[in-house]
PDB file of C-alpha atoms in Angstrom:
ATOM      1  CA  MET A   1      23.414  20.405   5.066  1.00 91.00           C
ATOM      2  CA  THR A   2      23.907  18.856   8.329  1.00 95.00           C
ATOM      3  CA  TYR A   3      21.155  16.498   9.603  1.00 97.00           C
ATOM      4  CA  GLU A   4      19.988  19.081  11.898  1.00 97.00           C
ATOM      5  CA  GLU A   5      19.637  21.726   8.967  1.00 97.00           C
ATOM      6  CA  VAL A   6      17.508  18.813   7.006  1.00 97.00           C
ATOM      7  CA  MET A   7      15.275  18.452   9.810  1.00 98.00           C
ATOM      8  CA  GLN A   8      14.827  22.055  10.706  1.00 98.00           C
ATOM      9  CA  GLU A   9      14.136  22.327   6.972  1.00 98.00           C
ATOM     10  CA  LEU A  10      11.903  19.880   7.247  1.00 98.00           C
ATOM     11  CA  GLU A  11       9.963  21.381   9.808  1.00 98.00           C
ATOM     12  CA  ARG A  12       9.680  24.726   8.120  1.00 98.00           C
ATOM     13  CA  LEU A  13       8.282  23.149   5.242  1.00 98.00           C
ATOM     14  CA  GLY A  14       5.412  21.221   6.975  1.00 98.00           C
ATOM     15  CA  THR A  15       2.091  22.557   7.472  1.00 98.00           C
ATOM     16  CA  GLU A  16      -0.782  21.016  10.041  1.00 98.00           C
ATOM     17  CA  GLN A  17      -2.874  20.686   6.701  1.00 97.00           C
ATOM     18  CA  THR A  18      -0.705  18.000   5.011  1.00 97.00           C
ATOM     19  CA  LYS A  19       0.384  16.509   8.241  1.00 98.00           C
ATOM     20  CA  MET A  20      -3.268  15.987   9.085  1.00 96.00           C
ATOM     21  CA  THR A  21      -4.045  14.583   5.402  1.00 95.00           C
ATOM     22  CA  PHE A  22      -1.188  12.248   5.869  1.00 96.00           C
ATOM     23  CA  ILE A  23      -2.515  10.986   8.998  1.00 96.00           C
ATOM     24  CA  ARG A  24      -5.818  10.418   7.585  1.00 94.00           C
ATOM     25  CA  HIS A  25      -3.652   8.159   5.153  1.00 93.00           C
ATOM     26  CA  GLY A  26      -2.340   6.338   8.032  1.00 93.00           C
ATOM     27  CA  ALA A  27       0.812   7.989   8.633  1.00 95.00           C
ATOM     28  CA  MET A  28       2.070   8.241  12.600  1.00 93.00           C
ATOM     29  CA  GLU A  29       3.498  10.752  14.723  1.00 95.00           C
ATOM     30  CA  PRO A  30       6.619  11.962  14.517  1.00 97.00           C
ATOM     31  CA  ILE A  31       5.781  13.799  11.444  1.00 98.00           C
ATOM     32  CA  PHE A  32       5.761  17.539  10.138  1.00 98.00           C
ATOM     33  CA  GLY A  33       3.451  17.086   7.131  1.00 98.00           C
ATOM     34  CA  VAL A  34       5.765  17.807   4.143  1.00 98.00           C
ATOM     35  CA  LYS A  35       4.335  17.605   0.800  1.00 97.00           C
ATOM     36  CA  ILE A  36       6.376  15.437  -2.000  1.00 96.00           C
ATOM     37  CA  GLY A  37       7.277  17.991  -4.042  1.00 96.00           C
ATOM     38  CA  ASP A  38       8.895  19.750  -1.384  1.00 97.00           C
ATOM     39  CA  LEU A  39      10.811  16.925  -0.390  1.00 97.00           C
ATOM     40  CA  LYS A  40      11.853  16.683  -3.819  1.00 95.00           C
ATOM     41  CA  LYS A  41      13.436  20.115  -3.475  1.00 93.00           C
ATOM     42  CA  LEU A  42      15.967  18.622  -0.738  1.00 95.00           C
ATOM     43  CA  VAL A  43      17.001  15.875  -2.728  1.00 95.00           C
ATOM     44  CA  LYS A  44      20.047  17.420  -4.310  1.00 91.00           C
ATOM     45  CA  TYR A  45      21.621  18.300  -0.716  1.00 90.00           C
ATOM     46  CA  VAL A  46      21.341  14.663   0.780  1.00 91.00           C
ATOM     47  CA  LYS A  47      21.896  12.873  -2.275  1.00 90.00           C
ATOM     48  CA  LYS A  48      25.843  14.089  -1.757  1.00 85.00           C
ATOM     49  CA  ASP A  49      25.837  12.495   1.704  1.00 92.00           C
ATOM     50  CA  GLN A  50      24.593   8.783   2.133  1.00 94.00           C
ATOM     51  CA  GLU A  51      25.527   8.602   5.182  1.00 96.00           C
ATOM     52  CA  LEU A  52      23.255  11.771   6.355  1.00 96.00           C
ATOM     53  CA  ALA A  53      20.204   9.771   4.223  1.00 96.00           C
ATOM     54  CA  HIS A  54      20.800   6.733   6.582  1.00 97.00           C
ATOM     55  CA  LYS A  55      20.567   8.798   9.375  1.00 97.00           C
ATOM     56  CA  LEU A  56      17.220  10.579   8.167  1.00 98.00           C
ATOM     57  CA  TYR A  57      15.561   7.164   7.819  1.00 98.00           C
ATOM     58  CA  ASP A  58      16.843   6.297  11.179  1.00 97.00           C
ATOM     59  CA  SER A  59      15.145   9.549  12.839  1.00 97.00           C
ATOM     60  CA  GLY A  60      11.879   7.418  12.717  1.00 97.00           C
ATOM     61  CA  ASN A  61      10.173  10.890  11.108  1.00 98.00           C
ATOM     62  CA  SER A  62       7.923  10.025   8.660  1.00 98.00           C
ATOM     63  CA  ASP A  63       9.169  13.114   6.227  1.00 98.00           C
ATOM     64  CA  ALA A  64      12.678  12.144   6.862  1.00 98.00           C
ATOM     65  CA  MET A  65      12.199   8.489   6.111  1.00 98.00           C
ATOM     66  CA  TYR A  66      10.506   9.400   2.718  1.00 97.00           C
ATOM     67  CA  LEU A  67      13.350  11.698   1.973  1.00 97.00           C
ATOM     68  CA  ALA A  68      15.772   9.202   2.658  1.00 97.00           C
ATOM     69  CA  GLY A  69      14.025   6.731   0.008  1.00 97.00           C
ATOM     70  CA  LEU A  70      13.985   9.606  -2.566  1.00 97.00           C
ATOM     71  CA  THR A  71      18.054  10.098  -1.834  1.00 96.00           C
ATOM     72  CA  VAL A  72      19.604   6.850  -0.982  1.00 96.00           C
ATOM     73  CA  ASN A  73      21.674   5.357  -3.729  1.00 96.00           C
ATOM     74  CA  PRO A  74      19.580   1.946  -4.693  1.00 96.00           C
ATOM     75  CA  LYS A  75      22.935   0.716  -6.437  1.00 95.00           C
ATOM     76  CA  THR A  76      25.252   0.614  -3.406  1.00 95.00           C
ATOM     77  CA  VAL A  77      22.734   0.110  -0.478  1.00 96.00           C
ATOM     78  CA  ALA A  78      23.216  -2.760   1.728  1.00 97.00           C
ATOM     79  CA  LYS A  79      20.763  -5.881   1.524  1.00 98.00           C
ATOM     80  CA  GLU A  80      20.692  -5.617   5.606  1.00 97.00           C
ATOM     81  CA  THR A  81      19.974  -2.029   5.642  1.00 97.00           C
ATOM     82  CA  LEU A  82      16.635  -2.386   3.399  1.00 98.00           C
ATOM     83  CA  GLN A  83      15.791  -5.548   5.544  1.00 98.00           C
ATOM     84  CA  GLN A  84      16.046  -3.085   8.603  1.00 98.00           C
ATOM     85  CA  TRP A  85      14.447  -0.421   6.912  1.00 98.00           C
ATOM     86  CA  VAL A  86      11.348  -2.794   5.898  1.00 98.00           C
ATOM     87  CA  LYS A  87      11.196  -3.421   9.599  1.00 98.00           C
ATOM     88  CA  GLN A  88      10.962   0.333  10.510  1.00 97.00           C
ATOM     89  CA  ALA A  89       8.297   1.297   7.957  1.00 97.00           C
ATOM     90  CA  HIS A  90       5.000   2.129  10.034  1.00 94.00           C
ATOM     91  CA  TRP A  91       2.680   3.259   7.421  1.00 96.00           C
ATOM     92  CA  TYR A  92       2.132   2.491   3.586  1.00 96.00           C
ATOM     93  CA  ALA A  93       3.761   5.123   2.437  1.00 96.00           C
ATOM     94  CA  THR A  94       7.009   4.449   3.481  1.00 97.00           C
ATOM     95  CA  ALA A  95       6.707   0.798   2.900  1.00 98.00           C
ATOM     96  CA  GLU A  96       5.206   0.719  -0.483  1.00 98.00           C
ATOM     97  CA  PHE A  97       7.308   3.663  -1.744  1.00 96.00           C
ATOM     98  CA  SER A  98      10.106   4.607  -0.055  1.00 96.00           C
ATOM     99  CA  VAL A  99      11.380   1.080   0.912  1.00 98.00           C
ATOM    100  CA  ALA A 100       9.775  -0.798  -2.280  1.00 98.00           C
ATOM    101  CA  GLY A 101      11.048   2.065  -4.552  1.00 98.00           C
ATOM    102  CA  VAL A 102      14.760   1.799  -3.480  1.00 98.00           C
ATOM    103  CA  ALA A 103      14.481  -2.097  -3.319  1.00 98.00           C
ATOM    104  CA  ALA A 104      13.249  -2.509  -6.298  1.00 98.00           C
ATOM    105  CA  GLU A 105      16.063  -0.873  -8.223  1.00 98.00           C
ATOM    106  CA  SER A 106      18.854  -2.780  -5.725  1.00 98.00           C
ATOM    107  CA  ALA A 107      20.605  -5.760  -6.757  1.00 98.00           C
ATOM    108  CA  TYR A 108      18.508  -7.796  -4.183  1.00 98.00           C
ATOM    109  CA  ALA A 109      15.213  -6.975  -5.643  1.00 98.00           C
ATOM    110  CA  HIS A 110      13.578 -10.317  -6.613  1.00 98.00           C
ATOM    111  CA  GLU A 111      14.927 -11.911  -3.424  1.00 98.00           C
ATOM    112  CA  LEU A 112      13.894  -9.220  -0.994  1.00 98.00           C
ATOM    113  CA  ALA A 113      10.513  -8.988  -2.883  1.00 98.00           C
ATOM    114  CA  MET A 114       9.838 -12.954  -2.352  1.00 98.00           C
ATOM    115  CA  GLU A 115      11.252 -12.754   1.152  1.00 98.00           C
ATOM    116  CA  TRP A 116       9.116  -9.980   2.218  1.00 98.00           C
ATOM    117  CA  LEU A 117       5.522 -10.911   0.065  1.00 98.00           C
ATOM    118  CA  HIS A 118       5.478 -14.141   2.597  1.00 98.00           C
ATOM    119  CA  SER A 119       5.606 -12.135   5.780  1.00 98.00           C
ATOM    120  CA  SER A 120       2.642 -12.291   8.272  1.00 98.00           C
ATOM    121  CA  GLU A 121       3.437  -8.446   8.720  1.00 98.00           C
ATOM    122  CA  GLU A 122       1.275  -6.501   7.060  1.00 98.00           C
ATOM    123  CA  MET A 123       3.802  -3.472   6.187  1.00 98.00           C
ATOM    124  CA  ILE A 124       6.282  -5.852   5.154  1.00 98.00           C
ATOM    125  CA  ALA A 125       4.020  -8.244   3.138  1.00 98.00           C
ATOM    126  CA  THR A 126       3.057  -5.094   1.254  1.00 98.00           C
ATOM    127  CA  CYS A 127       6.150  -3.883   0.596  1.00 98.00           C
ATOM    128  CA  GLY A 128       6.874  -7.423  -0.919  1.00 98.00           C
ATOM    129  CA  TRP A 129       4.150  -6.944  -3.099  1.00 98.00           C
ATOM    130  CA  SER A 130       5.184  -3.590  -4.288  1.00 98.00           C
ATOM    131  CA  THR A 131       8.574  -4.215  -4.715  1.00 98.00           C
ATOM    132  CA  TYR A 132       7.836  -7.203  -7.018  1.00 98.00           C
ATOM    133  CA  ALA A 133       5.731  -4.727  -9.072  1.00 98.00           C
ATOM    134  CA  ASN A 134       8.414  -2.243  -9.271  1.00 98.00           C
ATOM    135  CA  TYR A 135      10.959  -4.990 -10.381  1.00 98.00           C
ATOM    136  CA  ILE A 136       8.394  -5.913 -12.866  1.00 98.00           C
ATOM    137  CA  SER A 137       7.972  -2.459 -14.299  1.00 98.00           C
ATOM    138  CA  LEU A 138      11.771  -1.810 -14.594  1.00 98.00           C
ATOM    139  CA  THR A 139      13.029  -5.404 -15.445  1.00 98.00           C
ATOM    140  CA  PRO A 140      13.107  -6.787 -19.340  1.00 97.00           C
ATOM    141  CA  ASP A 141      10.754  -9.896 -19.939  1.00 97.00           C
ATOM    142  CA  GLU A 142      13.971 -12.598 -20.520  1.00 97.00           C
ATOM    143  CA  GLN A 143      15.134 -11.573 -16.911  1.00 97.00           C
ATOM    144  CA  LEU A 144      12.002 -12.670 -15.231  1.00 98.00           C
ATOM    145  CA  ASP A 145      10.706 -15.721 -14.000  1.00 98.00           C
ATOM    146  CA  LEU A 146       7.679 -15.866 -15.864  1.00 98.00           C
ATOM    147  CA  ASP A 147       6.773 -19.267 -14.446  1.00 98.00           C
ATOM    148  CA  GLU A 148       7.299 -17.909 -10.712  1.00 98.00           C
ATOM    149  CA  ILE A 149       4.906 -14.776 -11.738  1.00 98.00           C
ATOM    150  CA  ARG A 150       2.241 -17.241 -13.047  1.00 98.00           C
ATOM    151  CA  GLU A 151       2.292 -18.703  -9.572  1.00 98.00           C
ATOM    152  CA  LEU A 152       2.028 -15.543  -8.117  1.00 98.00           C
ATOM    153  CA  LEU A 153      -0.862 -14.187  -9.890  1.00 98.00           C
ATOM    154  CA  LYS A 154      -2.752 -17.477  -8.915  1.00 98.00           C
ATOM    155  CA  ARG A 155      -1.804 -16.841  -5.198  1.00 98.00           C
ATOM    156  CA  VAL A 156      -3.356 -13.642  -5.291  1.00 98.00           C
ATOM    157  CA  GLN A 157      -6.337 -14.628  -7.377  1.00 97.00           C
ATOM    158  CA  HIS A 158      -7.110 -17.474  -4.538  1.00 97.00           C
ATOM    159  CA  THR A 159      -6.125 -15.299  -1.516  1.00 98.00           C
ATOM    160  CA  ILE A 160      -6.436 -11.703  -2.063  1.00 98.00           C
ATOM    161  CA  HIS A 161      -9.686 -11.341  -0.345  1.00 98.00           C
ATOM    162  CA  SER A 162      -8.659 -12.790   2.872  1.00 98.00           C
ATOM    163  CA  GLU A 163      -5.500 -11.101   2.884  1.00 98.00           C
ATOM    164  CA  GLN A 164      -4.613  -7.989   5.192  1.00 98.00           C
ATOM    165  CA  ASN A 165      -5.647  -4.584   4.269  1.00 97.00           C
ATOM    166  CA  ARG A 166      -2.949  -2.996   2.582  1.00 98.00           C
ATOM    167  CA  VAL A 167      -1.662  -6.268   1.042  1.00 98.00           C
ATOM    168  CA  ARG A 168      -4.793  -6.199  -0.665  1.00 98.00           C
ATOM    169  CA  TYR A 169      -3.896  -3.101  -2.488  1.00 98.00           C
ATOM    170  CA  THR A 170      -0.441  -4.164  -3.459  1.00 98.00           C
ATOM    171  CA  MET A 171      -1.675  -7.665  -4.459  1.00 98.00           C
ATOM    172  CA  ASN A 172      -4.058  -5.924  -7.000  1.00 98.00           C
ATOM    173  CA  SER A 173      -1.053  -3.466  -7.960  1.00 98.00           C
ATOM    174  CA  PHE A 174       0.985  -6.520  -8.872  1.00 98.00           C
ATOM    175  CA  VAL A 175      -1.690  -7.840 -11.161  1.00 98.00           C
ATOM    176  CA  MET A 176      -1.785  -4.573 -12.904  1.00 98.00           C
ATOM    177  CA  ALA A 177       1.812  -4.540 -13.165  1.00 98.00           C
ATOM    178  CA  VAL A 178       2.155  -7.931 -14.902  1.00 98.00           C
ATOM    179  CA  GLY A 179      -0.702  -7.378 -17.421  1.00 98.00           C
ATOM    180  CA  ILE A 180       0.653  -3.727 -18.151  1.00 98.00           C
ATOM    181  CA  TYR A 181       4.476  -4.775 -18.693  1.00 98.00           C
ATOM    182  CA  ILE A 182       4.609  -8.517 -19.408  1.00 98.00           C
ATOM    183  CA  GLU A 183       2.721  -9.042 -22.935  1.00 97.00           C
ATOM    184  CA  GLU A 184       3.139 -12.833 -22.730  1.00 97.00           C
ATOM    185  CA  LEU A 185       1.141 -13.103 -19.270  1.00 98.00           C
ATOM    186  CA  ARG A 186      -1.556 -10.105 -20.227  1.00 98.00           C
ATOM    187  CA  GLU A 187      -4.257 -12.668 -20.514  1.00 98.00           C
ATOM    188  CA  ASP A 188      -3.385 -14.435 -17.423  1.00 98.00           C
ATOM    189  CA  ALA A 189      -3.525 -11.038 -15.654  1.00 98.00           C
ATOM    190  CA  LEU A 190      -6.719 -10.067 -17.069  1.00 98.00           C
ATOM    191  CA  ALA A 191      -8.115 -13.337 -16.101  1.00 98.00           C
ATOM    192  CA  ALA A 192      -7.232 -13.149 -12.566  1.00 98.00           C
ATOM    193  CA  ALA A 193      -8.477  -9.323 -12.441  1.00 98.00           C
ATOM    194  CA  ALA A 194     -11.741 -10.576 -13.633  1.00 97.00           C
ATOM    195  CA  SER A 195     -11.989 -13.459 -11.504  1.00 97.00           C
ATOM    196  CA  ILE A 196     -10.614 -11.066  -8.409  1.00 98.00           C
ATOM    197  CA  GLY A 197     -13.449  -8.226  -9.251  1.00 97.00           C
ATOM    198  CA  LYS A 198     -13.360  -5.438  -6.948  1.00 97.00           C
ATOM    199  CA  VAL A 199     -10.942  -5.258  -4.253  1.00 98.00           C
ATOM    200  CA  HIS A 200     -12.003  -3.851  -0.975  1.00 97.00           C
ATOM    201  CA  VAL A 201      -9.402  -1.734   1.151  1.00 97.00           C
ATOM    202  CA  ASP A 202     -10.116   0.563   3.914  1.00 94.00           C
ATOM    203  CA  MET A 203      -8.407   3.690   2.690  1.00 91.00           C
ATOM    204  CA  GLY A 204      -9.121   5.761   5.977  1.00 85.00           C
ATOM    205  CA  LYS A 205     -11.267   8.923   5.962  1.00 83.00           C
ATOM    206  CA  THR A 206     -10.150   9.627   2.462  1.00 88.00           C
ATOM    207  CA  ALA A 207     -11.454   9.827  -1.133  1.00 87.00           C
ATOM    208  CA  CYS A 208      -9.211   7.254  -2.555  1.00 91.00           C
ATOM    209  CA  LYS A 209     -10.019   4.121  -4.430  1.00 93.00           C
ATOM    210  CA  VAL A 210      -8.793   1.025  -5.462  1.00 96.00           C
ATOM    211  CA  PRO A 211      -8.339   0.507  -9.263  1.00 96.00           C
ATOM    212  CA  MET A 212     -10.411  -2.368 -11.040  1.00 97.00           C
ATOM    213  CA  ALA A 213      -7.145  -4.162 -12.299  1.00 98.00           C
ATOM    214  CA  ASP A 214      -8.519  -5.206 -15.454  1.00 97.00           C
ATOM    215  CA  ALA A 215      -9.792  -1.883 -16.766  1.00 97.00           C
ATOM    216  CA  TYR A 216      -6.662  -0.397 -15.626  1.00 97.00           C
ATOM    217  CA  ILE A 217      -4.649  -2.787 -17.656  1.00 98.00           C
ATOM    218  CA  ASN A 218      -7.134  -2.275 -20.645  1.00 98.00           C
ATOM    219  CA  LYS A 219      -6.625   1.678 -20.365  1.00 97.00           C
ATOM    220  CA  ALA A 220      -2.791   1.404 -20.261  1.00 97.00           C
ATOM    221  CA  VAL A 221      -2.844  -0.853 -23.485  1.00 97.00           C
ATOM    222  CA  SER A 222      -5.194   1.355 -25.141  1.00 97.00           C
ATOM    223  CA  MET A 223      -2.955   4.549 -24.589  1.00 96.00           C
ATOM    224  CA  GLY A 224       0.095   2.544 -25.612  1.00 96.00           C
ATOM    225  CA  LYS A 225       1.988   2.417 -22.562  1.00 93.00           C
ATOM    226  CA  ALA A 226       1.897  -1.315 -22.152  1.00 95.00           C
ATOM    227  CA  GLY A 227       5.329  -3.059 -22.153  1.00 95.00           C
ATOM    228  CA  ILE A 228       7.318   0.405 -21.804  1.00 96.00           C
ATOM    229  CA  ARG A 229       9.646  -0.055 -19.087  1.00 96.00           C
ATOM    230  CA  LYS A 230      10.393   2.440 -16.432  1.00 96.00           C
ATOM    231  CA  LYS A 231      13.767   4.242 -15.990  1.00 96.00           C
ATOM    232  CA  THR A 232      13.042   4.626 -12.008  1.00 96.00           C
ATOM    233  CA  CYS A 233      10.441   3.771  -9.839  1.00 96.00           C
ATOM    234  CA  ILE A 234      11.766   5.928  -6.848  1.00 94.00           C
ATOM    235  CA  CYS A 235       9.455   8.939  -6.758  1.00 89.00           C
TER     236      CYS A 235
END
């Protein structure tokens, strides 16, 4: 499929109802309102053409940008591309899922996560925390810097309630990722979660809620999911 054909198909698949749902969650125009399941039907076409994937992201259309994240090859994507993409991510779905997922599976996962989570820009920082959480979900313990992660847990514990809105959400997710995937740091994560308590995030006009990190970790452990690494975090 050509770029024009993909954009036409995205417009056809979009609905006003889905568009309004995404906008309530923070999406901005331009957007057609395509369900993620429908985006995945186009993956097989775009994956064959990496230049097309890059062009879709550069379109600025939210649906096309998300599709690009599903289809670009994280093993060959350039660091400069990811640095540009994070600057263009104008709402949390693009930052926390599309860009963070690709970055976490790239050769630059740790480097970019640490660069981005220190940013003063909300979408870049939230992408950084999401990238690090995803990186943890994919990476064996022996390849992780556990001392660094301990320090990041302390940072979250001491600053989360004063951080920007979506940064609070992904910081909380980071704590959950540490507790679920790194057995050696599970008690540290649970202690941080207990200290943090309830995290308040403005989720817009939606019914979405922020999980309690300690309860979420304990549930994963009780279900036998703790420590089992993901094969991919791109979704």
